[in-house]
Short mmCIF file of C-alpha atoms in Angstrom, two decimals:
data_model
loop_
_atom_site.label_atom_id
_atom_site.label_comp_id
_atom_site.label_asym_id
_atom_site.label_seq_id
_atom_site.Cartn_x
_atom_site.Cartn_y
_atom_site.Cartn_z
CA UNK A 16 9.35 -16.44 53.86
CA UNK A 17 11.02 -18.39 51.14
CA UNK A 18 12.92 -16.70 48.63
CA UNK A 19 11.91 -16.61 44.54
CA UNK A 20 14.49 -18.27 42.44
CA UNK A 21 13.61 -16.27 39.34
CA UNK A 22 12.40 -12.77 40.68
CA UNK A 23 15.39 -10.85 38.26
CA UNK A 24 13.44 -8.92 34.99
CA UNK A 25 16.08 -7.73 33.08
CA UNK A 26 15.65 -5.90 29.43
CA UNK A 27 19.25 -5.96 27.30
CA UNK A 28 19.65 -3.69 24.09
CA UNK A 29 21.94 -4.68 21.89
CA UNK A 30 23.34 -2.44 18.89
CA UNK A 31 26.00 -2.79 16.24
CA UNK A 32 26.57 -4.05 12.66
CA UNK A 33 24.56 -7.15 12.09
CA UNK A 34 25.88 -10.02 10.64
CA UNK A 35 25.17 -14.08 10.88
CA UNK A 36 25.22 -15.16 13.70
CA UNK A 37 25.32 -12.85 16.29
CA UNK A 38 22.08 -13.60 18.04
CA UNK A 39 22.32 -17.15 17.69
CA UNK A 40 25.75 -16.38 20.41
CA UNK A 41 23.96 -14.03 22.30
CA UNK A 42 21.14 -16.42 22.77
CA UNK A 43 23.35 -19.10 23.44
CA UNK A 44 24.48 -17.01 26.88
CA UNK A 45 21.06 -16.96 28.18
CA UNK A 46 20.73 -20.76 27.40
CA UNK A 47 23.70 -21.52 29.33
CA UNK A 48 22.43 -19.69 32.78
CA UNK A 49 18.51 -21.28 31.56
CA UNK A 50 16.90 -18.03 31.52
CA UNK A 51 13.22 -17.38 30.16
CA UNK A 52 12.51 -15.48 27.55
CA UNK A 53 9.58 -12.65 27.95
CA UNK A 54 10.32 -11.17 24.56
CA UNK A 55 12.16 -10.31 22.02
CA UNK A 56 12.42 -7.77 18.85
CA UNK A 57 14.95 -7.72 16.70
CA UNK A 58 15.51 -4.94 13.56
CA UNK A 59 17.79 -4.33 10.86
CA UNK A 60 18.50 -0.63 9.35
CA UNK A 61 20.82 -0.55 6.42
CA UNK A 62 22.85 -3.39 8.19
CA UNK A 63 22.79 -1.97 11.60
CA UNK A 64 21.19 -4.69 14.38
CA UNK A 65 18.72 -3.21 17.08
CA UNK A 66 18.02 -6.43 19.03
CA UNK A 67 15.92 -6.10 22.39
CA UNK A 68 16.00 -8.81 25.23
CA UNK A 69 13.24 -8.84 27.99
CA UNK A 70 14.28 -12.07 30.11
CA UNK A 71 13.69 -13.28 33.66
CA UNK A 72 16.24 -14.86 36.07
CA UNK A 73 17.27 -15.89 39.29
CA UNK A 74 18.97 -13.30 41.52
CA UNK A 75 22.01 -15.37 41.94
CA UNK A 76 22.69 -16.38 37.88
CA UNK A 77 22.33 -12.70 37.34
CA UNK A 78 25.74 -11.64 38.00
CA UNK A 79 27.08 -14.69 35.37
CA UNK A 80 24.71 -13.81 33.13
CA UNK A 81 25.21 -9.94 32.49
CA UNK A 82 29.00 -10.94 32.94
CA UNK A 83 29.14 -13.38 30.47
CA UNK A 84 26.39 -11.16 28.09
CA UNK A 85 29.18 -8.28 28.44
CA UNK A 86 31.89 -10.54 27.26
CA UNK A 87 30.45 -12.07 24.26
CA UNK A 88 28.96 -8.33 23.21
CA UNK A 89 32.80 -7.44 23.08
CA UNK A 90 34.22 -10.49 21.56
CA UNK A 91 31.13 -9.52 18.46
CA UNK A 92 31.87 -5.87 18.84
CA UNK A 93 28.13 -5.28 19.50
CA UNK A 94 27.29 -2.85 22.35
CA UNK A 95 25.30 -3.86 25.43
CA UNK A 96 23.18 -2.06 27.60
CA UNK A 97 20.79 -3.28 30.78
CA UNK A 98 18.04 -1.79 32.30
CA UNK A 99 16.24 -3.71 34.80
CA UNK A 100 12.99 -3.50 35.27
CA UNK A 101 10.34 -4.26 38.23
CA UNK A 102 7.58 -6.25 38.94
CA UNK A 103 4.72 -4.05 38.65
CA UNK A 104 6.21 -2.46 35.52
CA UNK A 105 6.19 -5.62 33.79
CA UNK A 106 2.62 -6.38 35.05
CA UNK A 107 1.19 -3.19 33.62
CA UNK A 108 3.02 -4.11 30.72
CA UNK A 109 1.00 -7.62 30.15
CA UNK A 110 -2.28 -5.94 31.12
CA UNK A 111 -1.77 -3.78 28.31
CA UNK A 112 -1.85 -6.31 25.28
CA UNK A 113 -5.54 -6.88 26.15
CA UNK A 114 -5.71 -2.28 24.22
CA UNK A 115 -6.96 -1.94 21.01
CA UNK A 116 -4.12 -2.32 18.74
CA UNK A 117 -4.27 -0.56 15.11
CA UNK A 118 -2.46 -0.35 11.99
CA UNK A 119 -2.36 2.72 10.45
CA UNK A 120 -0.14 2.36 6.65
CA UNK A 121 0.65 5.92 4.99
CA UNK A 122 1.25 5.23 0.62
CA UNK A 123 3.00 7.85 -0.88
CA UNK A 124 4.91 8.52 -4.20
CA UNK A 125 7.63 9.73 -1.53
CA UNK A 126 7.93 9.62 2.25
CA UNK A 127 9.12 12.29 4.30
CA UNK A 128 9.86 12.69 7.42
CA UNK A 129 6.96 15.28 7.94
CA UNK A 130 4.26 12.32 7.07
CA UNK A 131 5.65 10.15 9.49
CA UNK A 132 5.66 13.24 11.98
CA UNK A 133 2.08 14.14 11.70
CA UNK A 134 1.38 10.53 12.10
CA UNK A 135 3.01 9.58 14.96
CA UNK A 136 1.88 13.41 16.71
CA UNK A 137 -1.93 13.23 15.86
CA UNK A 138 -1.79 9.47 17.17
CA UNK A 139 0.01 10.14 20.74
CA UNK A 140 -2.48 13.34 20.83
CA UNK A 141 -5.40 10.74 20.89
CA UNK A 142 -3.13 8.14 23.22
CA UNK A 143 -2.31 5.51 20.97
CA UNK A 144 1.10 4.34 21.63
CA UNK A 145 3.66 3.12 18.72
CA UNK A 146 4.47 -0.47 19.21
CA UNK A 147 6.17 -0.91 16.00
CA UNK A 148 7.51 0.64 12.14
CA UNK A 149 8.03 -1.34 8.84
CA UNK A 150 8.89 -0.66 5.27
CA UNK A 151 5.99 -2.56 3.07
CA UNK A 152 7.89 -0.93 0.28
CA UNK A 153 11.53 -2.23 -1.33
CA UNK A 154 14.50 -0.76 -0.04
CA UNK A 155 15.19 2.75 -1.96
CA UNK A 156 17.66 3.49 -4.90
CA UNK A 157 19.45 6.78 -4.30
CA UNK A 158 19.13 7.99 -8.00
CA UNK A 159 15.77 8.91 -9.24
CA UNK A 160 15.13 7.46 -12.10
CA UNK A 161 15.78 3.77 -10.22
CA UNK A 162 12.98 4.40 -7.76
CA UNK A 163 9.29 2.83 -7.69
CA UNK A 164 6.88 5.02 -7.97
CA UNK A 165 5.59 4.21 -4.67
CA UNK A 166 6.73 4.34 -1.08
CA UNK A 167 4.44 3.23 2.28
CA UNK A 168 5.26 2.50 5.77
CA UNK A 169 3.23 0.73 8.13
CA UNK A 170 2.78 1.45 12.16
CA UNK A 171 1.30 -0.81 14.75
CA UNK A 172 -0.38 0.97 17.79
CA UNK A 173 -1.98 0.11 20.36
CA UNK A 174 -4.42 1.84 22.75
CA UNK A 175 -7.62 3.49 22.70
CA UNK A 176 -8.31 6.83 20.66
CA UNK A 177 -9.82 9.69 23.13
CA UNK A 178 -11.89 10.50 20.01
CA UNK A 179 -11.76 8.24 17.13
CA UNK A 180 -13.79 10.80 14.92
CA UNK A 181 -11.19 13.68 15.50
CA UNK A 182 -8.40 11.66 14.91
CA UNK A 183 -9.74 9.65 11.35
CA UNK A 184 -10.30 13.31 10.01
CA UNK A 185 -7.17 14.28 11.32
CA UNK A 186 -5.58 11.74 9.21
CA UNK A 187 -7.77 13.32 6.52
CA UNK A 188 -6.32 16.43 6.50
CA UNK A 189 -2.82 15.50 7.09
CA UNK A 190 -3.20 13.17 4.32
CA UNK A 191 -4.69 15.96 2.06
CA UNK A 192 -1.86 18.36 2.86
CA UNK A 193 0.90 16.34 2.91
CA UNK A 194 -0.01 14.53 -0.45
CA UNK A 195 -0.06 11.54 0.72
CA UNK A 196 -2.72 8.55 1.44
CA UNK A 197 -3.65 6.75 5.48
CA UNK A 198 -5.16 3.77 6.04
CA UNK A 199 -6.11 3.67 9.92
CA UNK A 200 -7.72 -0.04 10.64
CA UNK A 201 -8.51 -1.97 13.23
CA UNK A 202 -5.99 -5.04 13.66
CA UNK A 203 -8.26 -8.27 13.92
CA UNK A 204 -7.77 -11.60 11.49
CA UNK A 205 -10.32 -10.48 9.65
CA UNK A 206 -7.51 -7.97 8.00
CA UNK A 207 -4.92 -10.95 7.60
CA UNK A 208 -7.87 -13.01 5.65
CA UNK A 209 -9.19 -10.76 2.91
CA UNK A 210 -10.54 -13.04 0.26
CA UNK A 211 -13.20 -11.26 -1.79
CA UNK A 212 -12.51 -7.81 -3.47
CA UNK A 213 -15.26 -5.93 -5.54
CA UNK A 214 -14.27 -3.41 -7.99
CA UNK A 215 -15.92 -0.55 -9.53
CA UNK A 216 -14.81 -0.29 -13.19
CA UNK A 217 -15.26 3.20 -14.71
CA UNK A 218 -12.53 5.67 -13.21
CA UNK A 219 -11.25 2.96 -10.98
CA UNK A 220 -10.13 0.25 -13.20
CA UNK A 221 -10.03 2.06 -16.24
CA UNK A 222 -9.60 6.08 -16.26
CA UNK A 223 -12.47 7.06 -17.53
CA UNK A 224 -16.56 6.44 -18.23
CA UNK A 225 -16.91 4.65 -20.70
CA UNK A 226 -20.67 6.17 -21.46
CA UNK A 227 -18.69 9.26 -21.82
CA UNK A 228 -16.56 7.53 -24.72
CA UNK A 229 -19.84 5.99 -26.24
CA UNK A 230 -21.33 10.01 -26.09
CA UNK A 231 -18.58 11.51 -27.83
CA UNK A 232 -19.19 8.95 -30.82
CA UNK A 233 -22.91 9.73 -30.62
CA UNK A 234 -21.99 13.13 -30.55
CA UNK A 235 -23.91 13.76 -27.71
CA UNK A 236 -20.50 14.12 -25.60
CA UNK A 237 -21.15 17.52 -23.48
CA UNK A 238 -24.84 16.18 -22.74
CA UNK A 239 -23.93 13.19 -21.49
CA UNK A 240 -20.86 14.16 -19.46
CA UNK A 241 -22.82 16.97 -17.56
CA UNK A 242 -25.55 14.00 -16.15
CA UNK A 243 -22.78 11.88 -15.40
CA UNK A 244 -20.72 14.25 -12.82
CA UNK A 245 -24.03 15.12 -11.45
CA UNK A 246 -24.73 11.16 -10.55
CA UNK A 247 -21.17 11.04 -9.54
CA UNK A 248 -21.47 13.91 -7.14
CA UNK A 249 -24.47 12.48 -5.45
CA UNK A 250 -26.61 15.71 -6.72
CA UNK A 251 -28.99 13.17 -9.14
CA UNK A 252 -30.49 9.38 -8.34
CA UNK A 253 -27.94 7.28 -10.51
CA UNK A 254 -30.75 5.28 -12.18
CA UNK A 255 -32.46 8.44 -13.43
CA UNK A 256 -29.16 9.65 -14.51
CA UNK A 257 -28.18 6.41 -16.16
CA UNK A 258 -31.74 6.12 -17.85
CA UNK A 259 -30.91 9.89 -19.55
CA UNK A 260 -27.58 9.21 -20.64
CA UNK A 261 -28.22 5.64 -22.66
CA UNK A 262 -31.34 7.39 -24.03
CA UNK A 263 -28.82 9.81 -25.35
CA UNK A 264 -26.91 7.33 -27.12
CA UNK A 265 -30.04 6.31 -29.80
CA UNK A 266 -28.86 5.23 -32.61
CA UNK A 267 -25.12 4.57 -32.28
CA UNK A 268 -23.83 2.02 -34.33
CA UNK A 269 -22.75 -1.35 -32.03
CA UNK A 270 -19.19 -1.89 -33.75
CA UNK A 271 -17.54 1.57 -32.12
CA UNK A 272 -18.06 -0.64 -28.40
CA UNK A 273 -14.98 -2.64 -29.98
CA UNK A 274 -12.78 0.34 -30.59
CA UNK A 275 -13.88 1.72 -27.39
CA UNK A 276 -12.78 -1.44 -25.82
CA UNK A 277 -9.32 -1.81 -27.13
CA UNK A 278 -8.24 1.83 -26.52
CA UNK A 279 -9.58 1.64 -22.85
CA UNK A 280 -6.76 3.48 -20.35
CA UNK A 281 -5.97 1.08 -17.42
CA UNK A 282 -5.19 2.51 -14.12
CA UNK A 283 -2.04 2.66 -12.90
CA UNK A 284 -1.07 -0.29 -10.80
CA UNK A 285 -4.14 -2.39 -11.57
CA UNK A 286 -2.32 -5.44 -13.30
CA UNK A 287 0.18 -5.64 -10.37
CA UNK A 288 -2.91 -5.23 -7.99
CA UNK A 289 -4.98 -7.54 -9.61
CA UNK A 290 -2.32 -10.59 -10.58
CA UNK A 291 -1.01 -10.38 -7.30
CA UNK A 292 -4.71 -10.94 -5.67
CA UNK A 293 -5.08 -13.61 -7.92
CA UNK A 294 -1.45 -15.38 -7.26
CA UNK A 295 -2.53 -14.90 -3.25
CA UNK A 296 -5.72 -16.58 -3.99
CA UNK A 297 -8.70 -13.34 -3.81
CA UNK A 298 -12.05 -13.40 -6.10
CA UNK A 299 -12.18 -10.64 -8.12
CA UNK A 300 -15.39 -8.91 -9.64
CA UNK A 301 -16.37 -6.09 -10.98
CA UNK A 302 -19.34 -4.60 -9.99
CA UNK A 303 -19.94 -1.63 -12.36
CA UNK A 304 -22.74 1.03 -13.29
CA UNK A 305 -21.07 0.73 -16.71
CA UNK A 306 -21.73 -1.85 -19.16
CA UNK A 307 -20.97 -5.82 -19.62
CA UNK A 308 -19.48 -5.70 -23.11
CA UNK A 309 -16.45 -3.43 -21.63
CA UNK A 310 -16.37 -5.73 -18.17
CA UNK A 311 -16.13 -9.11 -19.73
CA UNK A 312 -13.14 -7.04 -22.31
CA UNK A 313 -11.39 -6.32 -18.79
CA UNK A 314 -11.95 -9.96 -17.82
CA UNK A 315 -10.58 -11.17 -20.58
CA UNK A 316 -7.40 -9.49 -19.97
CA UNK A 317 -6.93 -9.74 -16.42
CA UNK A 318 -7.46 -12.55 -13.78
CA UNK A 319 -11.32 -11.56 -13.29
CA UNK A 320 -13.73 -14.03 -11.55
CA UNK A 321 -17.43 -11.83 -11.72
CA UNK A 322 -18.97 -9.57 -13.96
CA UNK A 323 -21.96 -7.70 -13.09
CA UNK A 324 -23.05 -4.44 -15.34
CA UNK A 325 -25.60 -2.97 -17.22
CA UNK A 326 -26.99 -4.32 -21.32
CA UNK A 327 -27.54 -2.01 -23.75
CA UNK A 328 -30.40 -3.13 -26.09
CA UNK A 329 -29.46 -3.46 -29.68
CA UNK A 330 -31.56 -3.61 -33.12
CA UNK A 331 -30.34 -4.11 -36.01
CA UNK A 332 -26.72 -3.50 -34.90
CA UNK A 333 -27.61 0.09 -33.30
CA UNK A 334 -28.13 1.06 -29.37
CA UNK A 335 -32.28 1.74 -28.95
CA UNK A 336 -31.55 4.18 -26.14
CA UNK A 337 -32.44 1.72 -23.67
CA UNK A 338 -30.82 -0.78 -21.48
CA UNK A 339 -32.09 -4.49 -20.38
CA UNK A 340 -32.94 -5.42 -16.81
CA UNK A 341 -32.55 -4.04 -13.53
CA UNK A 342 -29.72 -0.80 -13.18
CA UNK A 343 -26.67 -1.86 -11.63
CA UNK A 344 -26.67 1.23 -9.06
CA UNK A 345 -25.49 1.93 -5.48
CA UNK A 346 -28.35 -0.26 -4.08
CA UNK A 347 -27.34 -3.60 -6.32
CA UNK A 348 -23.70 -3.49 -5.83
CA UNK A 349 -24.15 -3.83 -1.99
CA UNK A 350 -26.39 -6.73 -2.83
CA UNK A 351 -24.37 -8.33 -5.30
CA UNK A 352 -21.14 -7.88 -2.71
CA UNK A 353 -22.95 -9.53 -0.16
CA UNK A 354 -24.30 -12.19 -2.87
CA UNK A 355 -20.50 -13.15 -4.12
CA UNK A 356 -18.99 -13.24 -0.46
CA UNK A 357 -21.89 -15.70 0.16
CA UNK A 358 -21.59 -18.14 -2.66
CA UNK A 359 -17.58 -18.08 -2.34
CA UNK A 360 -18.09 -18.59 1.95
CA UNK A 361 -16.39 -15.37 2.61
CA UNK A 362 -17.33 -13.86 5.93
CA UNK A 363 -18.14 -9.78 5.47
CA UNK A 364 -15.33 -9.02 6.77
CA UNK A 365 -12.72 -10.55 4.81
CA UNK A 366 -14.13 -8.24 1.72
CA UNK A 367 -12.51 -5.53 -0.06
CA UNK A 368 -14.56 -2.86 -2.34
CA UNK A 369 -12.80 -0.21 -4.52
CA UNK A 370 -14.74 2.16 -6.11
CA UNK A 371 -14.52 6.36 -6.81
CA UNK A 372 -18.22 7.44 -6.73
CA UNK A 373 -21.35 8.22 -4.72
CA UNK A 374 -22.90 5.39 -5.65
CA UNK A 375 -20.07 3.58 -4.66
CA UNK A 376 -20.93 3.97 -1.11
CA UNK A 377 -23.03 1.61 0.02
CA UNK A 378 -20.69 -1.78 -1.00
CA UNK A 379 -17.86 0.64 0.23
CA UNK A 380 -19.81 0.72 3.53
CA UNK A 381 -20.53 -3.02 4.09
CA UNK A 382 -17.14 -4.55 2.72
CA UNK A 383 -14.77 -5.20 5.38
CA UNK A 384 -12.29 -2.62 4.02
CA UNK A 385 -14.07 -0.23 1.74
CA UNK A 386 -11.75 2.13 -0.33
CA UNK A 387 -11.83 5.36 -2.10
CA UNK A 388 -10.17 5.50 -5.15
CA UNK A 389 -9.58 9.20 -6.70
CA UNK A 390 -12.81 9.56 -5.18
CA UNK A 391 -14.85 12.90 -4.75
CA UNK A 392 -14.35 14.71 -1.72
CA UNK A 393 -18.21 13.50 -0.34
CA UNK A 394 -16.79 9.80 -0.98
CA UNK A 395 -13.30 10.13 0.54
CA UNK A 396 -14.55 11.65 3.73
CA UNK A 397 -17.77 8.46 4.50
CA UNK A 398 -15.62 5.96 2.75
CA UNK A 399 -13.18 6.24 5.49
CA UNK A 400 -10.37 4.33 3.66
CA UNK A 401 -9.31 6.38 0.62
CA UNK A 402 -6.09 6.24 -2.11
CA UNK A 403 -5.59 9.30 -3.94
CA UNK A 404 -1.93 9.69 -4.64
CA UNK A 405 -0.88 6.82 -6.26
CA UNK A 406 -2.15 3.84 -8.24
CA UNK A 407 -4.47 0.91 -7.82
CA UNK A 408 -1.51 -0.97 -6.20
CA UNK A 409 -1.34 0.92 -3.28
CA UNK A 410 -4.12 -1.07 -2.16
CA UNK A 411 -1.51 -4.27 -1.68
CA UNK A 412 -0.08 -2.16 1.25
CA UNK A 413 -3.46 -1.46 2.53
CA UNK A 414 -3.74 -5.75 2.99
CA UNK A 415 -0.10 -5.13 4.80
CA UNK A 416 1.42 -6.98 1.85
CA UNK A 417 5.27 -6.68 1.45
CA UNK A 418 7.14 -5.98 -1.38
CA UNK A 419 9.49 -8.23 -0.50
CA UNK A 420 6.64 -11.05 -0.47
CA UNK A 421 5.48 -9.68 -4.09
CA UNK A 422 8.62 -9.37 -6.07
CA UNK A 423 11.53 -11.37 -5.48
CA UNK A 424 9.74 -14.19 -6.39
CA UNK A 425 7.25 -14.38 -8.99
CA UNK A 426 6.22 -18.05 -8.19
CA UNK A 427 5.99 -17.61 -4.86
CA UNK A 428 2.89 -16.98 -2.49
CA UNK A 429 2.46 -12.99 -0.88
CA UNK A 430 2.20 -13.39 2.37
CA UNK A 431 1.60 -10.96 5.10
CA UNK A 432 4.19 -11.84 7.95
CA UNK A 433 2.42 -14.03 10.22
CA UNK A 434 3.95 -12.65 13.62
CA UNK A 435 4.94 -9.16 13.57
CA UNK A 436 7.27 -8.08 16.53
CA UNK A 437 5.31 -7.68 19.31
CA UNK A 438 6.44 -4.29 19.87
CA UNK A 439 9.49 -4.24 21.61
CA UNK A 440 8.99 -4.29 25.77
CA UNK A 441 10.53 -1.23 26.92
CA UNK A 442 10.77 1.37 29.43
CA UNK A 443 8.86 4.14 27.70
CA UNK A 444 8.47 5.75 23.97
#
């Protein structure tokens, strides 16, 4: 029986302080003695290189190779270490690309090493396997007062969950206790191609309702705030509840909507969010049960493509208690989603809705990647997706946008890295 020329799998870790250069000489070994590449990883912690080598060679360049390898890893000071691996190990290996892979991103206003504990336990628990760890967020100032007030980390898995019920509301919890917020998605290029994101308005992009703010100036405040965490709470139909509260507002001379307008609190993050969707190329609407004359104020300060909200009927300068058209509830923002991603070409999938309340949930439900946003507990747990801790720009790290792809240039493009490592080959995790 004739004899393989390349029947040699051998993986080589390499560790030591990086600097230029040193994998360009260490590749330049296994170019000399032709060997093939089955893949590679390479990381960089605070200037210390983690470089993996899974190649394949003949049995009698083997003994050159690891020879030569060994010499050039001393003549860079880098340490070297082999492990060679068989056949059928590698060929479980390749079989297992074809798992579900995942990407689960934790935002917090800190991370500790507890958070990335409970992740990585309640994921083996359910079999899912770590292929890889990156920082999304800028490398970290020592003193306080320098930091961002932000922090995530993102981990690629792959495999397939024993229960993927158990472990989403395991997330939950952990994420509840451990104050801090989990994305868990399913990796497809649907999650690379978001295009279309659909935003609630009141206590999502702004921080608070803005009927509320329109009731105190009635003086009808109390009355109108009660109905209105009812709707939100799912306890009352939202166009009932809506109908109540503008009849409640009878009267109320047009001109305070102005004053309103100019004083309205934005939510933290949602300039960065929403000029860096722009800059990446995103629609943006909002899709509110609010009104249009505090929308189109938003879209005149921010990069805003859609406006769709409710009219309050005036006469004679005053609110009649009554609105024009059709309620903009939970019903019509699904529709209206669905309408934009259509006119724009945008698949489903590639959509992103943000929103906080009950009615909320249906576009939250549809859209590609639906999002709680310092939602009610009802909202957080169907939503799925939910941000809680930090501001509307922890949604960036949701997309698996960088920081590094955001900041250091203002002019350039975000991008999300187009070929994460593939999850280093190795022996076991």
């Amino acid at each position: 029986m004739e004899k393989s020329t390349h029947n040699k799998l051998i993986l080589v870790n390499i560790t030591g302080d990086d600097r230029p250069g040193v994998t360009a000489q260490l590749m330049g070994v296994l170019a000399k003695h032709n060997a093939f590449v089955l893949d590679i990883g390479q990381a960089d912690i605070h200037n210390h290189l983690n470089l993996g080598i899974l190649f394949q060679t003949c049995d009698e360049c083997s003994g050159n190779l690891l020879k030569d390898l060994l010499f050039k890893g001393y003549e860079l000071d880098v340490q070297i270490r082999f492990t060679p691996i068989e056949e059928d190990e590698y060929t479980r290996w390749v079989e297992a690309q074809g798992k579900n892979r995942y990407i689960i991103t934790i935002v917090a206003r800190k991370i500790t090493a507890e958070m990335i504990q409970a992740i990585a336990e309640e994921s083996a628990q359910q079999g899912l396997n770590i292929d890889s760890i990156k920082r999304l967020t800028g490398r970290i100032p020592l003193k306080e007062t320098q930091r961002r007030p932000l922090a995530s980390v993102e981990f690629s898995m792959r495999g397939t969950p024993k229960d993927k019920e158990a472990l989403q509301q395991a997330y939950l919890d952990s994420s509840a206790r451990l104050n801090m917020d989990i994305s868990f998605q399913r990796e497809s290029m649907f999650r690379r191609m978001r295009r279309l994101i659909c935003f609630d308005m009141d206590s999502t992009l702004i921080q608070t309702e803005c009927i509320d703010e329109l009731a105190i100036k009635a003086g009808v405040g109390d009355e109108v705030k009660a109905i209105t965490e009812s709707a939100m709470r799912g306890e009352i139909d939202f166009t009932e509840s809506f109908r109540r509260r503008v009849a409640l507002l009878k009267g109320l001379d047009v001109s305070v909507m102005q004053g309103i307008a100019e004083n309205l609190p934005i939510t933290e993050g949602a300039g960065r969010l929403l000029r860096t969707l722009k800059m990446i190329g995103f629609k943006i609407a909002v899709l509110s049960g609010g009104f249009t004359f505090f929308g189109n104020y938003l879209k005149g300060k921010f990069p805003i493509d859609y406006v769709y909200a409710n009219e309050l009927e005036v006469e004679d300068g005053k609110l009649t208690g009554r609105y024009l058209g059709d309620v903009v509830d939970g019903r019509r923002k699904a529709e209206l989603l669905r309408l934009i991603a259509q006119v724009e070409g945008v698949d489903l999938m590639q959509t992103v809705a943000v929103g906080d309340g009950a009615n909320d949930l249906p576009m939250l439900s549809i859209a590609g990647l639906g999002i709680a946003f310092h939602a009610k507990p009802k909202v957080k747990v169907e939503a799925r997706q939910a941000i809680s801790t930090v501001g509307l720009d922890g949604i960036l790290y949701f997309l698996g946008y960088k920081d590094s792809h955001i900041e250091e240039d203002p002019q350039a493009t975000p991008t999300i890295e187009a070929g994460e490592v593939s999850g280093m080959w190795n022996t076991g995790k």
